[in-house]
Amino acid sequence: MKIVAAQDFRLDRNVDYGTNEQNESVRQIVSTVRKEGDSAVLRYTAEHDHVLLTPEKLRVTKEEMMAAYDKVDRAFVSHIREAANNIRRFHEKQKRNSWMDFEPDGSLLGQIIRPLDRVGVYVPGGKAAYPSSVLMNVIPAQVAGVEEIVMVTPPATSGGEGINPYILVAAAEAGVSEMYRVGGAQAIAALAYGTESIRKVDKICGPGNIYVALAKREVFGAVDIDSIAGPSEIVVLADDTARAEYVAADLLSQAEHDEMASAILVTTSKLLAEQVQAEVEKQLKQLPREKIARASIDSHGSIIVVDSVLEGIEVVNKLAPEHLEVMVQEPMTYVSYIRHAGAIFLGPYSSEPVGDYFAGPNHIIPTNGTARYASPVDVDDFTKKSSLIYYSKEAFLANGEAIIGLARHEGLEGHARAIEVRLMLEKQG
Amino acid sequence: MKIVAAQDFRLDRNVDYGTNEQNESVRQIVSTVRKEGDSAVLRYTAEHDHVLLTPEKLRVTKEEMMAAYDKVDRAFVSHIREAANNIRRFHEKQKRNSWMDFEPDGSLLGQIIRPLDRVGVYVPGGKAAYPSSVLMNVIPAQVAGVEEIVMVTPPATSGGEGINPYILVAAAEAGVSEMYRVGGAQAIAALAYGTESIRKVDKICGPGNIYVALAKREVFGAVDIDSIAGPSEIVVLADDTARAEYVAADLLSQAEHDEMASAILVTTSKLLAEQVQAEVEKQLKQLPREKIARASIDSHGSIIVVDSVLEGIEVVNKLAPEHLEVMVQEPMTYVSYIRHAGAIFLGPYSSEPVGDYFAGPNHIIPTNGTARYASPVDVDDFTKKSSLIYYSKEAFLANGEAIIGLARHEGLEGHARAIEVRLMLEKQG
């Protein structure tokens, strides 16, 4: 892991928009499913997942979900339940009320906040099937009040139609009411446009491979989508009070995700920089996913030595990282200076996996520097607002002329006349 | 205006994604400005706006903004100021506080809500230069606490470098701190990537022509963008207590915007349907923008007769209109049933222009049925959130094993070890 000066540091960032072939294939799948419905969904499932289904077998039954509980260990059920409770409790605090303002002239102005009607959650199959992601997508929607939460996940190739029981248990714990065994671009198209078996949703969220990501981009507008995640990132900001073993382990927990992941240490301590460098090497050798983590550390890992914590925060604000760990003395005193970071972990015990799995805040966090303007997934992502305007006769008569004046300045005479016709007829009585 | 049965009604909706040539031209402009900065901006301004500028002349001076006050009538200044006050007051109610949760085990969990650092607002030139749009984009950003609000608008061809004084006054009243005379795709590229004279922003909003819309799509990811508006829409839901003159005038105020605009009446009264039909024809003939309004009414206008207000609301929920006027007896009693509408106007005096110009709620509202999942522009659009996690030693020791268990179930051993190394070393002391 290389040590670099702050002024020499530059982070390469890139988002995968797919090859032309991938884009073409996704467009083809989406438009075919849109036209042909179930039959196309089943055809693509046979072709890509090598599983033959009938329309009746698309939906995962309640019995199947319940049977999954017998296939997972008891500790898992209790851990996932505890995590779900923490996540639910945190997200409950994000709920907002509709409000109304009662004006002295008799008017009412307000904002109505409502849950979306129906949301689709994509859950990848295979090795990327993460029960924690099920919780992080489903629970905020449920807390928002979304009545229909639909999950789609590809049928496991090896297990025939079977779905990973850990995913099923997580879904049941999170409160998924409807589930289909379908994956890839065909699943996204089915959710966006509807088929005979799968009704159209209002929003699609959840992670997926490049085909899923491209399909989400393709259907955006017909439905809402969540943001498309880039590679995961961590920045650790540490002073000489931090333990090198903890810093190194946290950097590696990020690096093991993906060769494209970035793990960066920003520190005021040259000694810590060297200790972490050695410790990363030592811990790397014992990691099952050593190859992935090493590739990430070699290409995207850096240690930056700075003169002060505040100078370190300047570097952090430029990076706008997805995850920021602050392992310095009195970390709370620095929070106000951190302008751009998706999630901020304070102190030696707030290791990133604490937030990834358990503490309560969402683990779906803006990547690729988008923390400058974007936010972790939350309850707001599953609600929408409507404005409410009731203008009283008194308010109308008092302000009609101003409105006419403004409309005429924009050359919109029809707007002016909608007001004028009322002023005229109301005066006639 | 045709009268149709609810079951026969279907609304054609479409979004303009531009021709291949337009897309190609926009990509070219964006990448050239990104590479060459100011010099490219000035070249495209000369080419497209026929105005020759030097870099020093790009920025609109404070003096120019102040001088605009002498060029507009006094009534306008007082009307726009009153409107700005109303808009500010309404949006102030949307402000939210960061919060923190103090856990019994010593942990802290929270959500920090912060304004974006720097926002760019595009304001079209020529006939589409609407002072009201300046207020509706700038004020929510300002209320959110955005410190740098940058406006861009094309130099007027006829007036040389001059900018519409009504726009300048609206900008000054709304609190714009920085303004540049540049328009089109080159303005969007300059805001997204920065040039020598114009610093990069975090988000770009505001309406524009097809080139501006395509450029916003192109730069999305480098910066955030607002949604790209489709044609404007109104649905009026009325019973036999509504006056045909008001309904017709409101339908036409929408139709005059654009040939693609939709104006739809849903009514329980066959008599009102016929009266509105006649009244629309009568008012149309006196409208300066008759040609546009007539094209809109002919292609996208409809009157739908329903059996009850609740049946009418079913039609409304399917349409998910941008604007909904409810002109029935006791309109407030129906609000809970209206699930999908961007802005809801209640009663005979809440004509849409009341909201377009004056009442306070934002006039930038989701179009094209996206009110199913999207919201009017508000203060949230100019803020972003960060999660805050401080885990105490007590919390860590109590929950470490659960976190390790969940991480191992996902095959992420590095995550498990980041927890394990701490448990081990803390026990050693």
XYZ file of N, CA and C in Angstrom, chain A residues 73 76 79-80 82-83 89-90 93-94 96 99-101 103 108-112 114 116-117 130-132 166 202 221-224 243 245-246 249-250 253 256-257 286-289 325 327 332 335-336 338-346 348-351 353-359 361 370-376 378 380 383-393 396 399 401-403 405-407 409-415 417-419 421-422 425-426 429, chain B residues 17 73 76 79-80 82-83 89-90 93-94 96 99-101 103 108-112 114 116-117 130-132 166 202 221-224 243 245-246 249-250 253 256-257 286-289 327 332 335-336 338-346 348-351 353-359 361 370-376 378 380 383-393 396 399 401-403 405-407 409-415 417-419 421-422 425-426 429:
678
model
N -29.403 -21.838 10.188
C -29.155 -22.081 11.613
C -29.895 -21.045 12.469
N -28.511 -17.514 13.025
C -28.754 -16.576 11.932
C -30.106 -15.891 12.094
N -29.851 -13.336 14.823
C -29.030 -12.179 14.434
C -29.740 -11.291 13.417
N -30.368 -11.911 12.438
C -30.998 -11.106 11.391
C -32.218 -10.373 11.975
N -32.454 -9.312 15.088
C -31.934 -8.188 15.867
C -31.523 -7.038 14.942
N -30.827 -7.407 13.869
C -30.413 -6.385 12.896
C -31.642 -5.690 12.324
N -35.858 0.550 13.780
C -35.901 1.630 14.773
C -35.247 2.902 14.244
N -34.093 2.737 13.583
C -33.419 3.918 13.027
C -34.286 4.587 11.959
N -37.301 6.892 12.747
C -37.033 8.298 13.103
C -37.061 9.215 11.882
N -37.003 8.615 10.702
C -36.989 9.427 9.489
C -38.390 9.749 8.992
N -41.926 11.296 8.326
C -42.363 12.692 8.396
C -43.868 12.783 8.241
N -48.236 18.188 6.473
C -48.519 19.363 7.302
C -49.416 20.334 6.556
N -50.045 21.185 7.330
C -50.901 22.178 6.727
C -50.752 23.483 7.476
N -50.875 24.542 6.730
C -50.662 25.870 7.259
C -51.976 26.631 7.119
N -53.816 30.008 7.009
C -53.494 31.421 6.815
C -54.580 32.315 7.407
N -55.606 27.736 2.989
C -54.866 26.584 3.518
C -53.767 26.223 2.532
N -52.555 26.055 3.034
C -51.466 25.588 2.170
C -50.825 24.409 2.873
N -50.461 23.382 2.131
C -49.878 22.237 2.824
C -49.064 21.330 1.927
N -48.506 20.340 2.563
C -47.706 19.350 1.851
C -48.147 17.972 2.370
N -48.594 17.152 1.442
C -49.049 15.808 1.802
C -47.910 14.842 1.514
N -46.902 10.904 1.281
C -47.534 9.583 1.150
C -46.513 8.544 0.746
N -45.177 5.391 -1.532
C -45.443 4.869 -2.877
C -46.397 3.679 -2.735
N -47.140 3.385 -3.806
C -48.096 2.279 -3.758
C -47.400 0.913 -3.769
N -26.957 -11.216 -0.666
C -26.666 -10.735 0.672
C -27.956 -10.509 1.456
N -28.210 -11.311 2.476
C -29.411 -11.085 3.297
C -29.473 -9.653 3.846
N -28.308 -9.078 4.172
C -28.320 -7.725 4.743
C -28.881 -6.702 3.751
N -31.301 -18.256 3.166
C -30.955 -17.076 3.976
C -31.652 -15.830 3.429
N -43.999 0.976 -8.914
C -43.727 2.408 -9.081
C -42.238 2.731 -8.979
N -38.120 6.276 -15.747
C -39.112 7.162 -16.374
C -40.444 6.435 -16.384
N -40.424 5.159 -16.830
C -41.632 4.330 -16.700
C -41.863 4.067 -15.220
N -40.778 3.892 -14.491
C -40.809 3.770 -13.024
C -39.623 4.562 -12.485
N -39.621 4.787 -11.192
C -38.456 5.378 -10.559
C -37.436 4.266 -10.295
N -5.294 2.345 16.469
C -4.529 1.102 16.436
C -4.405 0.628 14.993
N -3.864 -2.249 13.791
C -4.580 -3.504 13.480
C -6.022 -3.216 13.072
N -6.653 -2.280 13.764
C -8.051 -1.963 13.458
C -8.145 -1.255 12.104
N -7.546 -3.715 9.264
C -8.664 -4.653 9.085
C -9.852 -3.963 8.426
N -10.093 -2.715 8.800
C -11.226 -1.998 8.220
C -10.977 -1.680 6.738
N -11.597 -4.823 4.886
C -13.003 -5.237 4.803
C -13.656 -4.556 3.598
N -11.953 -6.234 0.176
C -12.340 -7.592 -0.221
C -13.621 -7.628 -1.058
N -14.341 -6.490 -1.122
C -15.592 -6.470 -1.887
C -15.355 -6.708 -3.361
N -3.709 -13.626 5.172
C -4.585 -14.596 5.838
C -6.036 -14.490 5.361
N -6.277 -13.654 4.375
C -7.660 -13.391 3.972
C -8.112 -14.366 2.875
N -9.280 -15.012 3.037
C -9.744 -15.913 1.976
C -9.866 -15.195 0.628
N -10.332 -13.972 0.660
C -10.479 -13.241 -0.599
C -9.230 -12.394 -0.867
N -14.397 6.570 8.306
C -14.161 6.255 9.719
C -13.257 7.332 10.295
N -10.992 7.874 13.326
C -10.355 7.279 14.501
C -9.308 8.241 15.026
N -15.959 13.424 17.812
C -17.203 14.201 17.711
C -16.932 15.678 17.442
N -16.991 16.598 13.618
C -18.094 16.257 12.707
C -18.579 17.460 11.899
N -18.645 18.620 12.533
C -19.170 19.791 11.811
C -18.330 20.175 10.602
N -16.910 18.031 8.575
C -17.025 17.016 7.511
C -18.254 17.333 6.678
N -18.028 17.890 5.520
C -19.174 18.318 4.711
C -19.680 17.220 3.781
N -18.772 16.363 3.313
C -19.180 15.392 2.292
C -18.723 13.988 2.654
N -19.610 13.181 3.162
C -19.355 11.763 3.426
C -20.710 11.100 3.594
N -20.885 9.939 2.974
C -22.183 9.271 3.021
C -22.530 8.772 4.412
N -21.569 8.108 5.059
C -21.783 7.643 6.434
C -20.500 7.882 7.202
N -20.653 8.372 8.417
C -19.514 8.748 9.243
C -19.486 7.831 10.460
N -18.377 7.116 10.645
C -18.212 6.174 11.748
C -17.194 6.769 12.716
N -17.580 6.971 13.961
C -16.714 7.676 14.909
C -16.105 6.728 15.945
N -13.001 4.122 17.841
C -12.356 2.839 17.536
C -13.312 1.659 17.384
N -14.542 1.765 17.909
C -15.445 0.604 17.874
C -16.469 0.676 16.755
N -16.460 1.773 16.017
C -17.436 1.923 14.940
C -16.815 1.454 13.635
N -16.416 0.208 13.636
C -15.855 -0.402 12.436
C -16.955 -0.464 11.375
N -18.175 -2.657 9.350
C -19.163 -3.748 9.376
C -20.255 -3.573 10.436
N -19.978 -2.787 11.469
C -21.021 -2.460 12.453
C -22.208 -1.808 11.743
N -21.896 -0.925 10.816
C -22.947 -0.252 10.061
C -23.455 -1.087 8.891
N -22.571 -1.893 8.310
C -22.980 -2.725 7.172
C -24.094 -3.688 7.557
N -24.028 -4.172 8.792
C -24.932 -5.255 9.176
C -25.931 -4.935 10.250
N -25.627 -3.992 11.125
C -26.265 -4.128 12.413
C -26.788 -2.868 13.087
N -26.044 -1.773 13.037
C -26.340 -0.651 13.936
C -27.718 -0.034 13.681
N -28.476 2.428 10.735
C -28.452 3.259 9.526
C -28.300 2.403 8.273
N -20.481 10.957 -5.082
C -21.820 11.540 -5.161
C -22.373 11.921 -3.786
N -21.620 11.618 -2.714
C -22.033 12.107 -1.388
C -22.019 13.633 -1.351
N -21.449 14.272 -2.362
C -21.560 15.736 -2.464
C -23.015 16.164 -2.582
N -23.839 15.320 -3.206
C -25.230 15.725 -3.407
C -26.258 14.642 -3.078
N -25.802 13.394 -2.869
C -26.764 12.314 -2.650
C -26.710 11.823 -1.209
N -27.637 10.959 -0.840
C -27.840 10.546 0.548
C -27.960 9.030 0.646
N -27.705 8.472 1.821
C -28.001 7.053 2.012
C -29.486 6.781 1.747
N -33.141 6.006 2.409
C -33.932 6.207 3.615
C -35.414 6.222 3.314
N -37.493 8.564 2.988
C -37.892 9.529 1.952
C -37.881 8.924 0.560
N -41.309 7.614 -0.331
C -42.474 8.484 -0.187
C -42.437 9.525 -1.300
N -43.537 10.229 -1.450
C -43.590 11.347 -2.394
C -44.559 12.351 -1.825
N -44.417 13.572 -2.316
C -45.188 14.666 -1.732
C -46.137 15.261 -2.764
N -47.239 15.781 -2.298
C -48.134 16.584 -3.139
C -48.361 17.907 -2.431
N -48.396 18.985 -3.200
C -48.738 20.278 -2.602
C -50.250 20.412 -2.533
N -50.716 21.139 -1.529
C -52.148 21.360 -1.367
C -52.380 22.869 -1.282
N -53.286 23.348 -2.107
C -53.593 24.782 -2.120
C -55.099 24.972 -2.064
N -55.564 25.571 -0.998
C -56.954 26.027 -0.971
C -56.912 27.534 -0.776
N -57.328 28.272 -1.791
C -57.325 29.725 -1.691
C -58.748 30.177 -1.352
N -58.857 31.005 -0.315
C -60.188 31.500 0.066
C -60.603 32.630 -0.883
N -61.877 32.939 -0.863
C -62.364 34.062 -1.675
C -61.648 35.346 -1.266
N -58.211 35.378 -2.646
C -58.261 35.533 -4.097
C -58.512 36.986 -4.490
N -55.422 39.218 -3.890
C -54.181 38.988 -4.640
C -54.365 38.786 -6.144
N -55.082 40.727 -8.622
C -54.430 41.668 -9.541
C -52.921 41.401 -9.651
N -52.307 41.046 -8.535
C -50.866 40.738 -8.568
C -50.599 39.530 -9.475
N -51.457 38.529 -9.349
C -51.270 37.311 -10.151
C -51.438 37.629 -11.639
N -50.895 40.478 -13.031
C -49.715 41.250 -13.441
C -48.542 40.339 -13.764
N -48.284 39.382 -12.914
C -47.155 38.478 -13.135
C -47.370 37.624 -14.386
N -48.591 37.146 -14.579
C -48.883 36.309 -15.757
C -48.676 37.116 -17.046
N -46.719 39.625 -17.560
C -45.297 39.854 -17.811
C -44.634 38.653 -18.472
N -45.221 37.488 -18.319
C -44.667 36.301 -18.962
C -45.370 36.008 -20.279
N -46.260 36.889 -20.686
C -46.945 36.705 -21.962
C -47.953 35.572 -21.936
N -48.403 35.194 -20.756
C -49.358 34.087 -20.663
C -50.746 34.645 -20.335
N -51.397 35.165 -21.385
C -52.682 35.830 -21.217
C -53.761 34.868 -20.714
N -53.673 33.617 -21.129
C -54.656 32.627 -20.664
C -54.610 32.472 -19.153
N -53.393 32.561 -18.600
C -53.258 32.484 -17.146
C -53.932 33.709 -16.502
N -56.288 35.493 -17.674
C -57.759 35.490 -17.823
C -58.449 34.508 -16.883
N -57.751 33.441 -16.522
C -58.342 32.502 -15.557
C -58.608 33.221 -14.238
N -57.754 34.180 -13.916
C -57.972 34.980 -12.709
C -59.025 36.056 -12.992
N -61.491 36.301 -15.154
C -62.891 35.894 -15.307
C -63.537 35.714 -13.930
N -62.758 35.275 -12.967
C -63.302 35.110 -11.612
C -63.526 36.477 -10.951
N -66.703 37.917 -12.587
C -67.979 37.283 -12.248
C -68.286 37.368 -10.756
N -67.249 37.360 -9.910
C -67.506 37.454 -8.471
C -68.012 38.842 -8.102
N -71.440 39.063 -8.746
C -72.165 38.317 -7.710
C -72.718 37.019 -8.268
N -36.685 12.688 -26.219
C -35.277 12.388 -25.948
C -34.363 12.906 -27.066
N -41.366 47.930 -14.512
C -42.323 48.790 -13.823
C -42.379 48.460 -12.330
N -44.399 45.516 -10.985
C -43.742 44.211 -11.113
C -42.856 43.929 -9.912
N -44.995 43.046 -6.983
C -45.645 41.733 -7.127
C -44.651 40.587 -6.958
N -43.493 40.745 -7.560
C -42.521 39.641 -7.508
C -41.988 39.506 -6.076
N -43.710 40.177 -3.349
C -44.761 39.522 -2.570
C -44.770 38.021 -2.850
N -44.656 37.680 -4.132
C -44.614 36.254 -4.501
C -43.411 35.588 -3.850
N -41.852 31.677 2.552
C -42.556 31.249 3.760
C -42.994 29.794 3.663
N -43.521 29.410 2.510
C -43.966 28.017 2.346
C -42.783 27.058 2.444
N -41.168 25.995 5.822
C -41.815 24.921 6.596
C -41.255 23.544 6.245
N -40.543 23.455 5.134
C -40.010 22.155 4.713
C -38.648 21.871 5.322
N -35.653 20.813 7.624
C -35.568 19.723 8.597
C -34.278 19.829 9.380
N -30.647 15.050 13.310
C -31.087 14.508 14.607
C -30.101 13.454 15.079
N -30.167 13.208 16.373
C -29.295 12.202 16.946
C -30.062 11.438 17.999
N -29.722 10.180 18.077
C -30.412 9.277 18.967
C -29.401 8.783 19.991
N -28.411 6.153 22.621
C -28.796 4.795 22.993
C -28.402 4.506 24.443
N -24.313 6.420 19.837
C -25.019 7.539 19.208
C -25.296 7.169 17.762
N -26.529 7.356 17.333
C -26.853 7.153 15.917
C -27.571 8.400 15.432
N -27.254 8.846 14.239
C -27.915 10.067 13.811
C -27.939 10.266 12.316
N -28.592 11.329 11.935
C -28.675 11.707 10.526
C -28.382 13.199 10.434
N -27.351 13.525 9.664
C -26.970 14.922 9.499
C -27.579 15.414 8.189
N -27.606 18.485 5.527
C -26.801 19.645 5.153
C -27.236 20.184 3.796
N -26.509 21.524 -0.005
C -25.460 21.363 -1.006
C -24.568 22.609 -0.959
N -23.314 22.452 -1.396
C -22.385 23.583 -1.378
C -22.724 24.629 -2.443
N -38.991 33.097 -17.830
C -40.060 33.313 -16.873
C -39.504 33.717 -15.516
N -39.734 34.936 -15.097
C -39.264 35.354 -13.769
C -39.761 34.413 -12.663
N -40.984 33.894 -12.818
C -41.517 33.028 -11.760
C -40.676 31.757 -11.611
N -36.467 41.726 -16.337
C -37.400 41.066 -15.417
C -36.744 39.853 -14.763
N -22.590 21.467 -7.739
C -22.959 20.113 -7.300
C -24.274 19.641 -7.904
N -24.378 12.585 -12.971
C -23.365 11.687 -12.402
C -22.162 12.534 -12.007
N -21.724 13.402 -12.947
C -20.687 14.379 -12.586
C -21.284 15.371 -11.597
N -22.540 15.698 -11.818
C -23.315 16.522 -10.889
C -24.712 15.922 -10.806
N -25.489 16.366 -9.851
C -26.884 15.980 -9.787
C -27.671 16.880 -10.734
N -68.440 26.401 -11.933
C -68.851 27.319 -13.006
C -68.077 27.000 -14.268
N -67.359 28.750 -16.790
C -66.396 29.785 -17.208
C -65.052 29.587 -16.534
N -65.073 29.213 -15.247
C -63.816 29.037 -14.512
C -63.097 27.784 -15.005
N -61.570 28.371 -18.435
C -60.415 29.271 -18.390
C -59.197 28.548 -17.820
N -59.409 27.711 -16.818
C -58.280 27.001 -16.217
C -57.717 25.962 -17.196
N -55.645 27.836 -19.624
C -54.382 28.383 -19.087
C -53.287 27.306 -19.180
N -52.476 26.759 -23.245
C -51.719 27.801 -23.959
C -50.204 27.623 -23.808
N -49.774 26.780 -22.892
C -48.334 26.583 -22.688
C -47.644 26.011 -23.915
N -60.736 34.176 -28.217
C -60.234 35.478 -27.762
C -58.818 35.406 -27.213
N -58.193 34.227 -27.321
C -56.892 34.040 -26.676
C -55.749 34.406 -27.625
N -54.781 35.241 -27.179
C -53.647 35.573 -28.065
C -52.907 34.307 -28.527
N -52.758 33.339 -27.654
C -52.054 32.111 -28.045
C -53.054 31.049 -28.516
N -62.978 21.063 -8.092
C -64.059 22.052 -7.958
C -65.360 21.311 -7.727
N -62.401 19.374 0.437
C -61.464 18.863 1.441
C -61.772 17.417 1.844
N -59.730 14.750 -0.227
C -58.266 14.774 -0.389
C -57.616 13.433 -0.057
N -58.106 12.759 0.972
C -57.476 11.494 1.370
C -57.540 10.432 0.277
N -57.199 11.022 -2.912
C -56.354 11.384 -4.055
C -54.939 10.906 -3.766
N -54.548 9.819 -4.387
C -53.230 9.250 -4.081
C -52.129 9.813 -4.960
N -52.455 10.150 -6.202
C -51.393 10.548 -7.129
C -51.739 11.855 -7.834
N -51.162 12.940 -7.381
C -51.293 14.238 -8.056
C -50.179 15.116 -7.509
N -49.497 15.843 -8.395
C -48.362 16.649 -7.959
C -48.771 17.817 -7.078
N -49.807 18.534 -7.529
C -50.329 19.651 -6.727
C -51.838 19.611 -6.820
N -52.476 19.823 -5.685
C -53.932 19.712 -5.602
C -54.494 21.091 -5.257
N -55.365 21.607 -6.107
C -55.966 22.928 -5.927
C -57.426 22.731 -5.569
N -57.847 23.250 -4.424
C -59.196 22.970 -3.938
C -60.106 24.180 -4.046
N -63.281 26.829 -5.812
C -63.422 27.671 -7.009
C -62.364 28.764 -7.157
N -61.673 29.128 -6.062
C -60.727 30.255 -6.161
C -59.274 29.809 -6.288
N -59.051 28.514 -6.255
C -57.680 28.018 -6.346
C -57.369 27.668 -7.792
N -57.492 28.662 -8.623
C -57.173 28.499 -10.042
C -55.679 28.213 -10.154
N -53.182 29.282 -11.904
C -52.219 30.395 -11.856
C -51.956 30.935 -10.451
N -52.886 30.738 -9.538
C -52.649 31.125 -8.140
C -51.397 30.412 -7.624
N -51.280 29.143 -7.974
C -50.113 28.372 -7.554
C -48.907 28.592 -8.453
N -49.162 28.842 -9.736
C -48.055 29.060 -10.678
C -47.210 30.261 -10.267
N -47.873 31.281 -9.724
C -47.177 32.541 -9.503
C -47.024 32.965 -8.061
N -47.923 32.525 -7.190
C -48.097 33.393 -6.041
C -48.262 32.751 -4.674
N -49.014 31.661 -4.603
C -49.459 31.196 -3.284
C -48.307 30.770 -2.378
N -46.448 27.330 -2.687
C -45.929 26.019 -3.098
C -45.209 26.104 -4.445
N -45.468 10.925 -13.488
C -44.437 10.607 -12.502
C -44.824 11.055 -11.082
N -45.987 11.714 -10.952
C -46.476 12.020 -9.597
C -46.760 10.729 -8.823
N -46.765 9.582 -9.507
C -46.855 8.297 -8.784
C -45.678 8.131 -7.835
N -44.524 8.677 -8.208
C -43.347 8.466 -7.359
C -42.524 9.725 -7.100
N -42.784 10.804 -7.824
C -41.959 12.003 -7.674
C -42.741 13.121 -6.988
N -42.050 14.196 -6.643
C -42.604 15.266 -5.812
C -42.304 16.630 -6.436
N -43.082 17.644 -6.059
C -42.704 19.001 -6.473
C -41.308 19.349 -5.946
N -38.585 20.945 -3.846
C -38.662 21.504 -2.504
C -37.285 21.584 -1.855
N -35.812 19.770 0.246
C -35.070 18.501 0.257
C -34.193 18.337 -0.978
N -30.697 19.582 -0.298
C -29.977 19.103 0.885
C -29.557 17.662 0.631
N -28.682 17.173 1.488
C -28.313 15.763 1.436
C -28.015 15.334 2.862
N -28.045 14.024 3.060
C -27.930 13.498 4.418
C -26.683 12.636 4.557
N -26.128 12.614 5.740
C -25.063 11.670 6.085
C -25.506 10.927 7.333
N -25.225 9.617 7.376
C -25.494 8.867 8.603
C -24.334 9.047 9.550
N -24.646 9.011 10.842
C -23.615 9.136 11.860
C -23.716 7.930 12.788
N -22.597 7.254 12.977
C -22.580 6.079 13.849
C -21.422 6.188 14.823
N -21.743 6.317 16.097
C -20.705 6.167 17.120
C -21.118 4.965 17.966
N -20.322 3.892 17.889
C -20.623 2.697 18.672
C -19.743 2.721 19.908
N -20.371 2.554 21.068
C -19.597 2.542 22.317
C -18.912 1.185 22.476
N -17.930 1.128 23.359
C -17.273 -0.144 23.640
C -18.303 -1.162 24.154
N -20.315 -2.438 21.326
C -19.482 -3.275 20.469
C -19.305 -4.669 21.053
N -22.495 -6.787 20.826
C -23.048 -7.176 19.525
C -22.026 -7.727 18.538
N -20.363 -10.491 18.235
C -20.546 -11.854 17.720
C -21.661 -11.930 16.669
N -22.728 -11.185 16.900
C -23.831 -11.180 15.922
C -23.346 -10.634 14.578
N -22.532 -9.577 14.637
C -22.034 -8.961 13.400
C -21.123 -9.943 12.666
N -21.245 -13.154 12.826
C -22.100 -14.214 12.280
C -22.719 -13.795 10.952
N -23.251 -12.587 10.905
C -23.896 -12.114 9.679
C -22.880 -11.969 8.549
N -21.696 -11.460 8.877
C -20.662 -11.276 7.847
C -20.242 -12.633 7.271
N -21.951 -15.350 7.054
C -23.013 -15.902 6.204
C -22.982 -15.310 4.809
N -22.389 -14.165 4.675
C -22.285 -13.551 3.346
C -20.927 -13.846 2.717
N -20.119 -14.646 3.379
C -18.817 -15.009 2.813
C -17.820 -13.865 2.838
N -18.074 -12.864 3.694
C -17.161 -11.722 3.745
C -16.302 -11.812 5.013
N -15.283 -12.653 4.940
C -14.437 -12.935 6.093
C -13.687 -11.689 6.569
N -13.302 -10.832 5.617
C -12.611 -9.596 5.992
C -13.468 -8.730 6.901
N -14.775 -8.715 6.629
C -15.694 -7.964 7.484
C -15.714 -8.582 8.889
N -13.444 -10.308 10.320
C -12.171 -10.120 11.042
C -11.983 -8.700 11.576
N -12.570 -7.716 10.891
C -12.463 -6.340 11.399
C -13.118 -6.257 12.784
N -14.139 -7.064 12.984
C -14.785 -7.111 14.303
C -13.938 -7.991 15.242
N -10.777 -8.856 15.306
C -9.497 -8.345 15.795
C -9.711 -7.413 16.985
N -10.804 -6.688 16.952
C -11.098 -5.785 18.074
C -11.507 -6.590 19.312
N -8.271 -8.118 20.745
C -7.324 -7.188 21.368
C -7.931 -6.471 22.574
N -9.226 -6.222 22.546
C -9.846 -5.540 23.692
C -9.874 -6.464 24.906
N -6.807 -6.369 26.524
C -6.673 -5.096 27.248
C -5.708 -4.184 26.561
